[in-house]
Tab-separated table of C-alpha atoms and ligand atoms in Angstrom:
chain	number	residue	atom	x	y	z
A	1	UNK	CA	124.129	153.025	89.553
A	2	UNK	CA	124.829	154.263	86.035
A	3	UNK	CA	128.630	154.142	85.804
A	4	UNK	CA	131.597	152.142	87.153
A	5	UNK	CA	134.955	153.675	87.278
A	6	UNK	CA	137.794	151.040	87.420
A	7	UNK	CA	140.647	152.210	89.647
A	8	UNK	CA	143.690	150.686	87.725
A	9	UNK	CA	146.393	152.024	85.510
A	10	UNK	CA	147.119	148.471	84.384
A	11	UNK	CA	146.045	148.162	80.670
A	12	UNK	CA	146.200	144.318	80.821
A	13	UNK	CA	143.839	144.129	83.752
A	14	UNK	CA	141.581	146.753	82.138
A	15	UNK	CA	141.279	144.674	79.008
A	16	UNK	CA	140.215	141.610	81.012
A	17	UNK	CA	137.862	143.525	83.020
A	18	UNK	CA	136.095	144.998	80.017
A	19	UNK	CA	135.587	141.565	78.446
A	20	UNK	CA	134.406	140.087	81.791
A	21	UNK	CA	131.789	142.832	82.155
A	22	UNK	CA	131.058	143.071	78.491
A	23	UNK	CA	127.343	142.000	78.785
A	24	UNK	CA	126.682	144.269	81.787
A	25	UNK	CA	124.436	147.120	80.858
A	26	UNK	CA	126.641	149.646	82.443
A	27	UNK	CA	129.147	152.302	81.356
A	28	UNK	CA	132.662	151.243	82.314
A	29	UNK	CA	135.503	153.730	82.478
A	30	UNK	CA	139.091	153.535	83.311
A	31	UNK	CA	140.490	156.027	85.823
A	32	UNK	CA	142.260	157.801	82.931
A	33	UNK	CA	139.000	158.046	80.927
A	34	UNK	CA	137.181	159.431	83.978
A	35	UNK	CA	139.969	162.069	84.167
A	36	UNK	CA	141.218	160.958	87.573
A	37	UNK	CA	144.909	160.927	88.077
A	38	UNK	CA	145.877	159.887	91.596
A	39	UNK	CA	148.915	158.204	93.144
A	40	UNK	CA	147.678	155.797	95.636
A	41	UNK	CA	149.970	154.012	98.335
A	42	UNK	CA	149.093	150.427	98.583
A	43	UNK	CA	150.049	149.824	102.227
A	44	UNK	CA	147.483	147.230	103.281
A	45	UNK	CA	148.492	143.911	104.425
A	46	UNK	CA	145.867	141.840	102.587
A	47	UNK	CA	144.510	141.856	99.052
A	48	UNK	CA	141.214	143.068	100.441
A	49	UNK	CA	142.794	145.978	102.370
A	50	UNK	CA	144.620	147.094	99.415
A	51	UNK	CA	141.557	146.984	96.992
A	52	UNK	CA	139.556	148.973	99.628
A	53	UNK	CA	142.346	151.612	99.939
A	54	UNK	CA	142.331	152.121	96.132
A	55	UNK	CA	138.524	152.138	95.745
A	56	UNK	CA	137.957	154.550	98.683
A	57	UNK	CA	140.665	156.964	97.533
A	58	UNK	CA	139.161	157.245	94.062
A	59	UNK	CA	135.624	157.369	95.362
A	60	UNK	CA	136.616	160.344	97.654
A	61	UNK	CA	137.210	162.408	94.399
A	62	UNK	CA	133.813	161.821	92.920
A	63	UNK	CA	131.232	164.594	92.756
A	64	UNK	CA	128.541	162.743	90.620
A	65	UNK	CA	125.802	160.520	92.174
A	66	UNK	CA	125.240	157.097	90.755
A	67	UNK	CA	128.892	156.324	90.150
A	68	UNK	CA	130.642	153.378	91.814
A	69	UNK	CA	134.449	152.949	91.849
A	70	UNK	CA	135.875	149.437	91.451
A	71	UNK	CA	139.470	148.537	92.366
A	72	UNK	CA	141.058	145.101	92.264
A	73	UNK	CA	144.132	143.956	94.096
A	74	UNK	CA	145.544	140.633	92.870
A	75	UNK	CA	148.619	138.406	92.852
A	76	UNK	CA	150.050	135.031	92.870
A	77	UNK	CA	150.511	132.978	96.047
A	78	UNK	CA	153.065	130.142	95.829
A	79	UNK	CA	152.743	127.749	98.755
A	80	UNK	CA	156.393	126.529	98.740
A	81	UNK	CA	157.535	130.147	98.871
A	82	UNK	CA	155.441	131.008	101.881
A	83	UNK	CA	152.758	132.549	99.775
A	84	UNK	CA	155.276	134.963	97.952
A	85	UNK	CA	155.101	137.040	95.927
A	86	UNK	CA	151.402	137.496	97.274
A	87	UNK	CA	150.431	141.145	97.658
A	88	UNK	CA	153.866	142.180	96.410
A	89	UNK	CA	153.338	140.426	93.070
A	90	UNK	CA	153.550	143.652	90.921
A	91	UNK	CA	156.625	144.971	93.006
A	92	UNK	CA	158.455	141.526	93.040
A	93	UNK	CA	162.076	142.194	91.926
A	94	UNK	CA	161.032	145.837	91.180
A	95	UNK	CA	157.872	147.142	89.514
A	96	UNK	CA	159.751	147.719	86.154
A	97	UNK	CA	161.519	144.415	86.021
A	98	UNK	CA	160.168	142.463	82.947
A	99	UNK	CA	157.973	139.423	83.802
A	100	UNK	CA	160.260	137.206	81.745
A	101	UNK	CA	162.914	137.801	84.535
A	102	UNK	CA	160.426	137.626	87.404
A	103	UNK	CA	159.195	134.347	86.126
A	104	UNK	CA	162.670	132.916	85.428
A	105	UNK	CA	163.666	133.807	89.056
A	106	UNK	CA	160.668	131.988	90.457
A	107	UNK	CA	161.405	128.960	88.411
A	108	UNK	CA	165.013	129.089	89.758
A	109	UNK	CA	163.798	129.216	93.314
A	110	UNK	CA	161.538	126.194	92.611
A	111	UNK	CA	164.272	124.096	90.987
A	112	UNK	CA	163.990	120.408	92.192
A	113	UNK	CA	160.636	120.976	93.924
A	114	UNK	CA	158.289	118.132	93.195
A	115	UNK	CA	154.883	118.727	91.608
A	116	UNK	CA	152.972	118.124	94.843
A	117	UNK	CA	154.805	120.953	96.467
A	118	UNK	CA	154.369	123.465	93.669
A	119	UNK	CA	150.755	124.427	94.421
A	120	UNK	CA	149.786	128.000	93.934
A	121	UNK	CA	146.806	130.226	93.381
A	122	UNK	CA	145.880	133.552	91.878
A	123	UNK	CA	143.837	135.724	94.205
A	124	UNK	CA	141.866	138.735	93.336
A	125	UNK	CA	139.852	140.977	95.684
A	126	UNK	CA	137.538	143.521	94.161
A	127	UNK	CA	136.295	146.438	96.325
A	128	UNK	CA	133.419	148.745	95.302
A	129	UNK	CA	133.004	152.148	96.920
A	130	UNK	CA	130.744	155.156	96.374
A	131	UNK	CA	131.147	158.826	97.228
A	132	UNK	CA	129.092	158.441	100.503
A	133	UNK	CA	131.464	155.850	102.064
A	134	UNK	CA	129.600	152.737	101.180
A	135	UNK	CA	131.910	149.892	100.502
A	136	UNK	CA	131.915	146.127	99.772
A	137	UNK	CA	134.499	143.540	98.808
A	138	UNK	CA	134.606	140.161	97.139
A	139	UNK	CA	137.439	137.612	96.591
A	140	UNK	CA	138.032	135.156	93.749
A	141	UNK	CA	140.657	132.451	93.505
A	142	UNK	CA	141.887	129.994	90.918
A	143	UNK	CA	144.099	127.053	92.148
A	144	UNK	CA	147.005	125.651	89.966
A	145	UNK	CA	150.736	125.036	90.266
A	146	UNK	CA	153.965	126.512	89.203
A	147	UNK	CA	155.234	124.563	85.983
A	148	UNK	CA	158.915	123.878	85.037
A	149	UNK	CA	159.113	126.389	82.074
A	150	UNK	CA	157.211	129.419	80.797
A	151	UNK	CA	154.693	128.679	78.141
A	152	UNK	CA	151.988	130.594	76.176
A	153	UNK	CA	151.564	134.168	74.864
A	154	UNK	CA	148.144	135.163	76.108
A	155	UNK	CA	147.440	136.934	79.498
A	156	UNK	CA	150.120	138.804	81.223
A	157	UNK	CA	152.299	138.850	84.403
A	158	UNK	CA	152.885	135.313	85.787
A	159	UNK	CA	150.339	133.565	83.434
A	160	UNK	CA	153.201	131.682	81.515
A	161	UNK	CA	154.416	129.827	84.716
A	162	UNK	CA	150.885	129.202	86.300
A	163	UNK	CA	149.503	125.901	85.131
A	164	UNK	CA	146.080	124.201	85.549
A	165	UNK	CA	145.793	120.506	86.129
A	166	UNK	CA	142.380	120.276	84.447
A	167	UNK	CA	143.587	121.857	81.264
A	168	UNK	CA	147.129	120.649	81.307
A	169	UNK	CA	148.497	124.123	80.153
A	170	UNK	CA	149.424	127.468	81.612
A	171	UNK	CA	146.904	130.256	81.817
A	172	UNK	CA	148.858	132.044	79.085
A	173	UNK	CA	147.982	129.247	76.819
A	174	UNK	CA	144.228	129.397	77.350
A	175	UNK	CA	142.022	131.393	74.971
A	176	UNK	CA	141.312	134.798	76.759
A	177	UNK	CA	137.566	134.054	77.045
A	178	UNK	CA	138.215	130.819	78.906
A	179	UNK	CA	140.805	132.505	81.198
A	180	UNK	CA	138.273	135.064	82.054
A	181	UNK	CA	135.482	132.590	82.893
A	182	UNK	CA	137.778	130.641	85.190
A	183	UNK	CA	140.031	133.306	86.589
A	184	UNK	CA	140.292	134.786	90.112
A	185	UNK	CA	139.330	138.261	88.511
A	186	UNK	CA	136.293	136.726	86.565
A	187	UNK	CA	135.042	135.083	89.745
A	188	UNK	CA	135.534	138.106	92.028
A	189	UNK	CA	133.988	140.476	89.485
A	190	UNK	CA	131.019	138.173	88.944
A	191	UNK	CA	130.411	137.929	92.600
A	192	UNK	CA	130.614	141.763	92.890
A	193	UNK	CA	128.129	142.230	90.052
A	194	UNK	CA	125.668	139.802	91.754
A	195	UNK	CA	126.094	141.530	95.059
A	196	UNK	CA	125.373	145.019	93.685
A	197	UNK	CA	122.466	143.729	91.584
A	198	UNK	CA	121.020	142.089	94.868
A	199	UNK	CA	121.413	145.381	96.662
A	200	UNK	CA	119.878	147.230	93.618
A	201	UNK	CA	122.668	149.711	93.852
B	301	LIG	P1	148.158	144.888	91.550
B	301	LIG	O1	148.023	145.783	90.405
B	301	LIG	O2	148.928	145.379	92.715
B	301	LIG	O3	146.874	144.186	91.912
B	301	LIG	O4	149.150	143.768	91.005
B	301	LIG	C1	148.761	142.504	90.515
B	301	LIG	C2	149.970	141.732	89.909
B	301	LIG	O5	149.618	140.429	90.284
B	301	LIG	C3	150.028	141.906	88.453
B	301	LIG	O6	150.856	142.916	88.126
B	301	LIG	C4	150.669	140.455	88.105
B	301	LIG	O7	152.002	140.478	88.426
B	301	LIG	C5	149.960	139.627	89.147
B	301	LIG	N1	148.729	139.120	88.490
B	301	LIG	C6	147.455	139.404	88.989
B	301	LIG	N2	146.427	138.853	88.181
B	301	LIG	C7	147.220	138.056	87.276
B	301	LIG	C8	146.799	137.238	86.222
B	301	LIG	O8	145.624	137.136	85.920
B	301	LIG	N3	147.837	136.774	85.411
B	301	LIG	C9	149.098	136.890	85.766
B	301	LIG	N4	149.563	137.716	86.642
B	301	LIG	C10	148.674	138.306	87.531
């Protein structure tokens, strides 16, 4: 394998992915940098299915050998809300609604809920696909809870309301390198890297 193309249009995710994979001796391109422009309908019912749909759709466009397409599907599962927003995390209250509003709405829905019932996790599935139909998937999670107010300016999305017991702060308050080490995305990407290295892809 000589190159990885990452199937995402999300600049925040792309930034995290680049730092997580910074020490990997591999060219990493975004879809845009690879000149691929594709609307993909994410109609799977799990994170894994959606990641596979995205990676396979982009891999089907490849002509070059030695290129692997990575795609991630991720989101926040809140136990008290029956695992909402889950696979709909990006679409929750509408794709273009600012996260300040999405986070506020979640805090309102959790009003009066005690700490022990506020458990939540970020989940990330990474799929890797090549042009010959080869595919594999990994999953990473990070356990935490929904806090009572947004805090922190790092990260993106739901980070300001997702708190970690061990650190006593939200993932938006963690230094980016530490978030990347602990995060669902960091874990799923490291597992994928190990898997591909073992397979000598
Ligand atoms: P996807 O692009 O369909 O995978 O959407 C993932 C969505 O989940 C993002 O837009 C965020 O709303 C949320 N999400 C995933 N990972 C994170 C994270 O690390 N921090 C905060 N929100 C996240």
